[in-house]
Amino acid sequence: MKTITVGYGDVTKVQIGPGLPLVFLGGPCAIESRDHAFKMAEAIAEITQRVGIPWIYKSCYDKDCRSSPDSFHGLGMDEGLTILSDVRKEFGVPVVSDFSDPSWGPATGEVCDLVQIPAYLCRQTSILRAAALTGRPVHIKKGQFMSPWNMKNSVRKLESFGCHDIMLADRGTFLGYNMLVNDMTSFPIMARTGYPVCFDATHSIQMPTSMGDISGGQREFIPYLVRAAVACGINALFMETHDDPDNALSDANTVLDIKYLENVLRQAKIMHQARLDILAEFGEDKVHPNG
């Protein structure tokens, strides 16, 4: 498996790959204001420093996939990227954001250390091309409608456009209407592409549009799924977090309350190290490799 490096300029570079520390990608779902972004970045920086876990700040400038036109979609590209740029300079941390339109790619890549492709757009050739052309590492989320083995096709598209620094994430698979389930075999299957894998814990407990024009969620299951995913060999953990979830402007029913973040990250770090210790003693997970 390849190791990818996230970070340019003066920020602390983060390496993601086999045998390395588990990496955390986190922040509020959407950028709500400059003050809130800085407040969250300061709080997360303190938590990740105490836990001793590498961190990439995640927040989106435009949530283009919201169910309702009346929902908060973000501050827009210009203001949002300015805030992300200031966060990375102030805290020395790499930043990542979604982009949902190919024309947004160049500006997103100009600021972000890692560019993210939303799950609904993981097959979209124009988006994949635009992401590759930024020259930044690309984080691509498996669509809720996609099998893990078919994600290799999206990887091949990125590679064909010149991108060879890729990470793949699972965020659940549709089970009928308004429900998601996680298949933990997704991680070793997607890892066969040769790239690191990530678990999106907070979107995985989402109940898509189950409340009419917004999505519900079952946040109480986040710790269970995190422990399971880390044990199955992820290289990075994605969780959106907020200091006041009930009043979050985006994904209020799924973001993790920041008061629980340290607890969940400590468990994830312990589980990650336990897996590395197990592999060191018993070898890699190669049972019936041709089965």
mmCIF file of C-alpha atoms in Angstrom:
data_model
loop_
_atom_site.group_PDB
_atom_site.id
_atom_site.type_symbol
_atom_site.label_atom_id
_atom_site.label_comp_id
_atom_site.label_asym_id
_atom_site.label_seq_id
_atom_site.Cartn_x
_atom_site.Cartn_y
_atom_site.Cartn_z
ATOM 1 C CA MET A 1 0.000 0.000 0.000
ATOM 2 C CA LYS A 2 1.229 3.485 -0.865
ATOM 3 C CA THR A 3 1.839 6.159 1.754
ATOM 4 C CA ILE A 4 0.467 9.600 0.878
ATOM 5 C CA THR A 5 1.679 12.893 2.330
ATOM 6 C CA VAL A 6 -0.805 15.690 2.987
ATOM 7 C CA GLY A 7 0.484 19.211 3.475
ATOM 8 C CA TYR A 8 2.378 21.895 1.575
ATOM 9 C CA GLY A 9 4.212 24.997 2.672
ATOM 10 C CA ASP A 10 4.687 25.601 6.385
ATOM 11 C CA VAL A 11 1.934 23.353 7.798
ATOM 12 C CA THR A 12 2.715 20.159 9.677
ATOM 13 C CA LYS A 13 2.745 17.461 7.015
ATOM 14 C CA VAL A 14 0.667 14.363 7.702
ATOM 15 C CA GLN A 15 1.539 10.931 6.337
ATOM 16 C CA ILE A 16 -1.199 8.355 5.813
ATOM 17 C CA GLY A 17 -0.403 4.744 5.061
ATOM 18 C CA PRO A 18 0.472 1.259 6.322
ATOM 19 C CA GLY A 19 2.136 0.916 9.711
ATOM 20 C CA LEU A 20 1.781 4.633 10.444
ATOM 21 C CA PRO A 21 -0.228 6.332 13.213
ATOM 22 C CA LEU A 22 -3.955 6.623 12.648
ATOM 23 C CA VAL A 23 -4.827 10.055 11.194
ATOM 24 C CA PHE A 24 -7.900 12.096 12.159
ATOM 25 C CA LEU A 25 -9.804 14.242 9.657
ATOM 26 C CA GLY A 26 -12.295 16.448 11.457
ATOM 27 C CA GLY A 27 -14.078 19.715 11.989
ATOM 28 C CA PRO A 28 -17.581 21.123 11.558
ATOM 29 C CA CYS A 29 -19.518 19.864 8.531
ATOM 30 C CA ALA A 30 -19.829 23.331 7.030
ATOM 31 C CA ILE A 31 -17.957 26.552 7.676
ATOM 32 C CA GLU A 32 -20.492 28.599 9.636
ATOM 33 C CA SER A 33 -18.401 31.707 10.315
ATOM 34 C CA ARG A 34 -14.778 32.718 10.728
ATOM 35 C CA ASP A 35 -15.139 32.931 14.509
ATOM 36 C CA HIS A 36 -16.723 29.479 14.747
ATOM 37 C CA ALA A 37 -14.109 27.924 12.453
ATOM 38 C CA PHE A 38 -11.300 29.295 14.615
ATOM 39 C CA LYS A 39 -13.055 28.252 17.829
ATOM 40 C CA MET A 40 -13.432 24.688 16.554
ATOM 41 C CA ALA A 41 -9.881 24.538 15.194
ATOM 42 C CA GLU A 42 -8.472 25.677 18.544
ATOM 43 C CA ALA A 43 -10.516 23.104 20.475
ATOM 44 C CA ILE A 44 -9.659 20.228 18.121
ATOM 45 C CA ALA A 45 -5.975 21.195 18.097
ATOM 46 C CA GLU A 46 -5.884 20.941 21.895
ATOM 47 C CA ILE A 47 -7.655 17.562 21.883
ATOM 48 C CA THR A 48 -5.507 16.000 19.174
ATOM 49 C CA GLN A 49 -2.346 17.252 20.879
ATOM 50 C CA ARG A 50 -3.417 15.622 24.160
ATOM 51 C CA VAL A 51 -4.326 12.369 22.415
ATOM 52 C CA GLY A 52 -1.214 12.457 20.231
ATOM 53 C CA ILE A 53 -2.936 11.873 16.903
ATOM 54 C CA PRO A 54 -2.117 13.552 13.554
ATOM 55 C CA TRP A 55 -4.921 15.824 12.382
ATOM 56 C CA ILE A 56 -6.271 17.418 9.202
ATOM 57 C CA TYR A 57 -8.918 20.154 9.595
ATOM 58 C CA LYS A 58 -12.062 19.455 7.575
ATOM 59 C CA SER A 59 -14.900 21.862 6.838
ATOM 60 C CA CYS A 60 -16.811 22.638 3.639
ATOM 61 C CA TYR A 61 -17.411 26.006 2.037
ATOM 62 C CA ASP A 62 -20.434 24.811 0.003
ATOM 63 C CA LYS A 63 -22.620 21.806 0.908
ATOM 64 C CA ASP A 64 -24.096 21.352 -2.540
ATOM 65 C CA CYS A 65 -25.927 18.100 -1.714
ATOM 66 C CA ARG A 66 -28.348 19.419 0.917
ATOM 67 C CA SER A 67 -31.884 18.051 0.555
ATOM 68 C CA SER A 68 -33.669 21.391 0.839
ATOM 69 C CA PRO A 69 -32.970 24.630 -1.029
ATOM 70 C CA ASP A 70 -33.718 26.377 2.264
ATOM 71 C CA SER A 71 -30.960 24.538 4.141
ATOM 72 C CA PHE A 72 -27.663 26.249 4.944
ATOM 73 C CA HIS A 73 -25.280 25.469 2.093
ATOM 74 C CA GLY A 74 -22.234 27.314 3.382
ATOM 75 C CA LEU A 75 -20.477 30.638 3.048
ATOM 76 C CA GLY A 76 -19.465 30.104 -0.556
ATOM 77 C CA MET A 77 -16.132 29.412 -2.176
ATOM 78 C CA ASP A 78 -14.425 32.796 -1.832
ATOM 79 C CA GLU A 79 -15.183 33.453 1.833
ATOM 80 C CA GLY A 80 -14.908 29.792 2.794
ATOM 81 C CA LEU A 81 -11.494 29.253 1.224
ATOM 82 C CA THR A 82 -10.214 32.468 2.796
ATOM 83 C CA ILE A 83 -11.215 31.125 6.218
ATOM 84 C CA LEU A 84 -9.622 27.733 5.529
ATOM 85 C CA SER A 85 -6.434 29.455 4.397
ATOM 86 C CA ASP A 86 -6.354 31.477 7.616
ATOM 87 C CA VAL A 87 -6.996 28.371 9.742
ATOM 88 C CA ARG A 88 -4.084 26.479 8.157
ATOM 89 C CA LYS A 89 -1.775 29.477 8.685
ATOM 90 C CA GLU A 90 -2.848 30.111 12.279
ATOM 91 C CA PHE A 91 -2.753 26.496 13.451
ATOM 92 C CA GLY A 92 -0.177 25.052 11.056
ATOM 93 C CA VAL A 93 -2.582 22.259 10.145
ATOM 94 C CA PRO A 94 -3.463 20.857 6.688
ATOM 95 C CA VAL A 95 -7.046 21.531 5.561
ATOM 96 C CA VAL A 96 -9.528 19.660 3.386
ATOM 97 C CA SER A 97 -12.872 20.559 1.794
ATOM 98 C CA ASP A 98 -15.327 19.004 -0.639
ATOM 99 C CA PHE A 99 -15.897 20.528 -4.006
ATOM 100 C CA SER A 100 -18.963 19.693 -6.090
ATOM 101 C CA ASP A 101 -18.411 21.531 -9.367
ATOM 102 C CA PRO A 102 -15.406 21.027 -11.664
ATOM 103 C CA SER A 103 -14.969 24.788 -11.989
ATOM 104 C CA TRP A 104 -14.326 25.006 -8.234
ATOM 105 C CA GLY A 105 -11.352 22.643 -8.476
ATOM 106 C CA PRO A 106 -8.486 25.091 -9.171
ATOM 107 C CA ALA A 107 -9.386 27.460 -6.315
ATOM 108 C CA THR A 108 -9.955 24.558 -3.908
ATOM 109 C CA GLY A 109 -6.579 23.052 -4.749
ATOM 110 C CA GLU A 110 -4.890 26.445 -4.410
ATOM 111 C CA VAL A 111 -5.787 26.481 -0.691
ATOM 112 C CA CYS A 112 -6.544 22.923 0.437
ATOM 113 C CA ASP A 113 -3.819 20.405 1.201
ATOM 114 C CA LEU A 114 -6.253 17.565 0.419
ATOM 115 C CA VAL A 115 -9.262 17.802 -1.904
ATOM 116 C CA GLN A 116 -12.327 15.705 -1.234
ATOM 117 C CA ILE A 117 -14.834 14.207 -3.662
ATOM 118 C CA PRO A 118 -18.340 13.788 -2.206
ATOM 119 C CA ALA A 119 -19.785 10.278 -2.184
ATOM 120 C CA TYR A 120 -22.591 11.126 -4.588
ATOM 121 C CA LEU A 121 -20.018 12.285 -7.167
ATOM 122 C CA CYS A 122 -17.432 9.504 -6.845
ATOM 123 C CA ARG A 123 -18.088 8.273 -10.413
ATOM 124 C CA GLN A 124 -18.310 11.739 -11.980
ATOM 125 C CA THR A 125 -15.497 11.921 -14.509
ATOM 126 C CA SER A 126 -15.438 15.723 -14.699
ATOM 127 C CA ILE A 127 -15.064 15.996 -10.910
ATOM 128 C CA LEU A 128 -12.361 13.315 -10.817
ATOM 129 C CA ARG A 129 -10.455 15.072 -13.582
ATOM 130 C CA ALA A 130 -10.731 18.431 -11.824
ATOM 131 C CA ALA A 131 -9.539 16.893 -8.540
ATOM 132 C CA ALA A 132 -6.534 15.284 -10.212
ATOM 133 C CA LEU A 133 -5.594 18.523 -11.964
ATOM 134 C CA THR A 134 -5.276 20.355 -8.626
ATOM 135 C CA GLY A 135 -2.057 18.406 -8.016
ATOM 136 C CA ARG A 136 -3.145 17.767 -4.437
ATOM 137 C CA PRO A 137 -3.827 14.368 -2.840
ATOM 138 C CA VAL A 138 -7.457 13.319 -3.348
ATOM 139 C CA HIS A 139 -9.838 11.868 -0.767
ATOM 140 C CA ILE A 140 -12.647 10.059 -2.550
ATOM 141 C CA LYS A 141 -15.674 8.753 -0.671
ATOM 142 C CA LYS A 142 -17.370 5.553 -1.775
ATOM 143 C CA GLY A 143 -20.869 6.300 -2.961
ATOM 144 C CA GLN A 144 -23.696 4.875 -0.868
ATOM 145 C CA PHE A 145 -24.776 3.148 -4.082
ATOM 146 C CA MET A 146 -21.344 1.685 -4.895
ATOM 147 C CA SER A 147 -19.736 -1.648 -4.118
ATOM 148 C CA PRO A 148 -16.243 -1.414 -2.620
ATOM 149 C CA TRP A 149 -14.716 -3.424 -5.469
ATOM 150 C CA ASN A 150 -16.051 -0.990 -8.083
ATOM 151 C CA MET A 151 -14.191 1.901 -6.469
ATOM 152 C CA LYS A 152 -11.161 0.714 -8.413
ATOM 153 C CA ASN A 153 -12.774 2.259 -11.491
ATOM 154 C CA SER A 154 -12.818 5.703 -9.902
ATOM 155 C CA VAL A 155 -9.206 5.170 -8.822
ATOM 156 C CA ARG A 156 -8.242 4.268 -12.396
ATOM 157 C CA LYS A 157 -9.847 7.473 -13.648
ATOM 158 C CA LEU A 158 -7.850 9.544 -11.160
ATOM 159 C CA GLU A 159 -4.669 7.728 -12.144
ATOM 160 C CA SER A 160 -5.384 8.299 -15.831
ATOM 161 C CA PHE A 161 -5.559 12.035 -15.093
ATOM 162 C CA GLY A 162 -2.183 11.941 -13.334
ATOM 163 C CA CYS A 163 -3.202 11.605 -9.689
ATOM 164 C CA HIS A 164 -1.356 8.933 -7.695
ATOM 165 C CA ASP A 165 -1.937 10.232 -4.157
ATOM 166 C CA ILE A 166 -5.375 8.894 -3.283
ATOM 167 C CA MET A 167 -7.325 7.848 -0.203
ATOM 168 C CA LEU A 168 -10.655 6.004 -0.293
ATOM 169 C CA ALA A 169 -13.360 6.280 2.371
ATOM 170 C CA ASP A 170 -16.458 4.302 3.266
ATOM 171 C CA ARG A 171 -19.458 6.186 4.594
ATOM 172 C CA GLY A 172 -22.060 3.431 4.524
ATOM 173 C CA THR A 173 -24.172 1.716 1.888
ATOM 174 C CA PHE A 174 -27.878 2.200 1.254
ATOM 175 C CA LEU A 175 -30.145 -0.394 2.877
ATOM 176 C CA GLY A 176 -33.549 0.271 1.380
ATOM 177 C CA TYR A 177 -34.767 3.813 2.009
ATOM 178 C CA ASN A 178 -33.429 6.163 4.702
ATOM 179 C CA MET A 179 -30.932 3.674 6.144
ATOM 180 C CA LEU A 180 -27.213 3.028 5.805
ATOM 181 C CA VAL A 181 -25.181 -0.004 6.848
ATOM 182 C CA ASN A 182 -21.427 -0.515 7.020
ATOM 183 C CA ASP A 183 -19.760 -3.563 5.522
ATOM 184 C CA MET A 184 -16.389 -3.785 7.248
ATOM 185 C CA THR A 185 -14.960 -5.850 4.396
ATOM 186 C CA SER A 186 -15.063 -2.603 2.398
ATOM 187 C CA PHE A 187 -11.731 -1.569 3.919
ATOM 188 C CA PRO A 188 -9.561 -4.536 2.889
ATOM 189 C CA ILE A 189 -11.339 -4.638 -0.474
ATOM 190 C CA MET A 190 -10.712 -0.952 -1.227
ATOM 191 C CA ALA A 191 -7.149 -1.310 0.081
ATOM 192 C CA ARG A 192 -6.499 -3.686 -2.831
ATOM 193 C CA THR A 193 -6.304 -0.566 -5.013
ATOM 194 C CA GLY A 194 -2.948 0.048 -3.314
ATOM 195 C CA TYR A 195 -4.039 3.216 -1.549
ATOM 196 C CA PRO A 196 -4.869 4.096 2.089
ATOM 197 C CA VAL A 197 -8.445 3.746 3.350
ATOM 198 C CA CYS A 198 -10.520 5.899 5.677
ATOM 199 C CA PHE A 199 -13.734 5.468 7.676
ATOM 200 C CA ASP A 200 -16.301 8.288 7.719
ATOM 201 C CA ALA A 201 -17.948 7.563 11.060
ATOM 202 C CA THR A 202 -20.390 10.447 11.362
ATOM 203 C CA HIS A 203 -21.961 10.118 7.911
ATOM 204 C CA SER A 204 -22.203 6.349 8.364
ATOM 205 C CA ILE A 205 -24.775 6.784 11.145
ATOM 206 C CA GLN A 206 -26.862 9.112 8.990
ATOM 207 C CA MET A 207 -30.460 8.242 8.112
ATOM 208 C CA PRO A 208 -30.674 10.022 4.744
ATOM 209 C CA THR A 209 -33.583 12.475 4.463
ATOM 210 C CA SER A 210 -35.510 10.461 7.062
ATOM 211 C CA MET A 211 -37.009 13.622 8.567
ATOM 212 C CA GLY A 212 -38.630 14.878 5.384
ATOM 213 C CA ASP A 213 -36.201 17.510 4.127
ATOM 214 C CA ILE A 214 -33.285 16.780 6.474
ATOM 215 C CA SER A 215 -31.391 13.666 7.485
ATOM 216 C CA GLY A 216 -31.671 11.988 10.857
ATOM 217 C CA GLY A 217 -28.909 10.069 12.558
ATOM 218 C CA GLN A 218 -27.963 7.629 15.290
ATOM 219 C CA ARG A 219 -24.912 9.218 16.918
ATOM 220 C CA GLU A 220 -24.919 6.726 19.779
ATOM 221 C CA PHE A 221 -23.438 4.131 17.410
ATOM 222 C CA ILE A 222 -20.363 6.179 16.442
ATOM 223 C CA PRO A 223 -18.015 4.585 19.035
ATOM 224 C CA TYR A 224 -19.077 1.049 18.063
ATOM 225 C CA LEU A 225 -18.444 1.608 14.370
ATOM 226 C CA VAL A 226 -15.162 3.427 14.993
ATOM 227 C CA ARG A 227 -13.767 0.545 17.045
ATOM 228 C CA ALA A 228 -14.842 -1.968 14.393
ATOM 229 C CA ALA A 229 -13.435 0.016 11.473
ATOM 230 C CA VAL A 230 -10.091 0.657 13.180
ATOM 231 C CA ALA A 231 -9.790 -3.053 13.986
ATOM 232 C CA CYS A 232 -10.381 -3.803 10.297
ATOM 233 C CA GLY A 233 -7.367 -1.788 9.227
ATOM 234 C CA ILE A 234 -8.241 1.793 8.317
ATOM 235 C CA ASN A 235 -5.435 4.320 7.952
ATOM 236 C CA ALA A 236 -7.508 7.423 8.723
ATOM 237 C CA LEU A 237 -10.671 8.288 10.639
ATOM 238 C CA PHE A 238 -13.082 10.988 9.463
ATOM 239 C CA MET A 239 -15.548 12.501 11.933
ATOM 240 C CA GLU A 240 -17.372 15.790 11.760
ATOM 241 C CA THR A 241 -17.613 17.470 15.160
ATOM 242 C CA HIS A 242 -19.356 20.512 16.600
ATOM 243 C CA ASP A 243 -19.543 22.352 19.904
ATOM 244 C CA ASP A 244 -23.352 22.697 19.715
ATOM 245 C CA PRO A 245 -24.730 19.888 17.532
ATOM 246 C CA ASP A 246 -28.398 20.734 18.043
ATOM 247 C CA ASN A 247 -27.788 24.147 16.516
ATOM 248 C CA ALA A 248 -25.254 23.121 13.867
ATOM 249 C CA LEU A 249 -26.150 24.659 10.520
ATOM 250 C CA SER A 250 -25.328 21.452 8.638
ATOM 251 C CA ASP A 251 -25.760 17.779 9.615
ATOM 252 C CA ALA A 252 -27.051 18.644 13.077
ATOM 253 C CA ASN A 253 -28.270 15.082 13.615
ATOM 254 C CA THR A 254 -24.991 13.354 12.765
ATOM 255 C CA VAL A 255 -22.064 15.511 13.905
ATOM 256 C CA LEU A 256 -20.258 14.309 17.023
ATOM 257 C CA ASP A 257 -20.488 16.570 20.049
ATOM 258 C CA ILE A 258 -16.940 17.767 20.636
ATOM 259 C CA LYS A 259 -17.211 16.865 24.326
ATOM 260 C CA TYR A 260 -16.996 13.192 23.243
ATOM 261 C CA LEU A 261 -14.223 13.643 20.675
ATOM 262 C CA GLU A 262 -11.262 12.948 22.944
ATOM 263 C CA ASN A 263 -12.859 9.763 24.291
ATOM 264 C CA VAL A 264 -13.533 8.379 20.806
ATOM 265 C CA LEU A 265 -10.072 9.333 19.497
ATOM 266 C CA ARG A 266 -8.320 7.714 22.462
ATOM 267 C CA GLN A 267 -10.249 4.482 21.888
ATOM 268 C CA ALA A 268 -9.412 4.604 18.177
ATOM 269 C CA LYS A 269 -5.716 5.151 18.873
ATOM 270 C CA ILE A 270 -5.581 2.233 21.337
ATOM 271 C CA MET A 271 -7.428 -0.047 18.887
ATOM 272 C CA HIS A 272 -5.111 0.980 16.046
ATOM 273 C CA GLN A 273 -1.996 0.172 18.056
ATOM 274 C CA ALA A 274 -3.493 -3.146 19.188
ATOM 275 C CA ARG A 275 -4.030 -4.113 15.550
ATOM 276 C CA LEU A 276 -0.439 -3.216 14.670
ATOM 277 C CA ASP A 277 0.763 -5.314 17.629
ATOM 278 C CA ILE A 278 -1.368 -8.255 16.512
ATOM 279 C CA LEU A 279 0.000 -8.056 12.963
ATOM 280 C CA ALA A 280 3.560 -7.830 14.283
ATOM 281 C CA GLU A 281 3.027 -11.034 16.232
ATOM 282 C CA PHE A 282 0.898 -13.054 13.824
ATOM 283 C CA GLY A 283 1.678 -11.579 10.419
ATOM 284 C CA GLU A 284 -0.478 -9.929 7.820
ATOM 285 C CA ASP A 285 -4.133 -10.918 7.351
ATOM 286 C CA LYS A 286 -3.610 -13.347 4.492
ATOM 287 C CA VAL A 287 -6.048 -16.210 4.952
ATOM 288 C CA HIS A 288 -7.113 -17.986 1.732
ATOM 289 C CA PRO A 289 -5.719 -15.041 -0.323
ATOM 290 C CA ASN A 290 -6.980 -16.556 -3.563
ATOM 291 C CA GLY A 291 -10.393 -17.455 -2.179
#
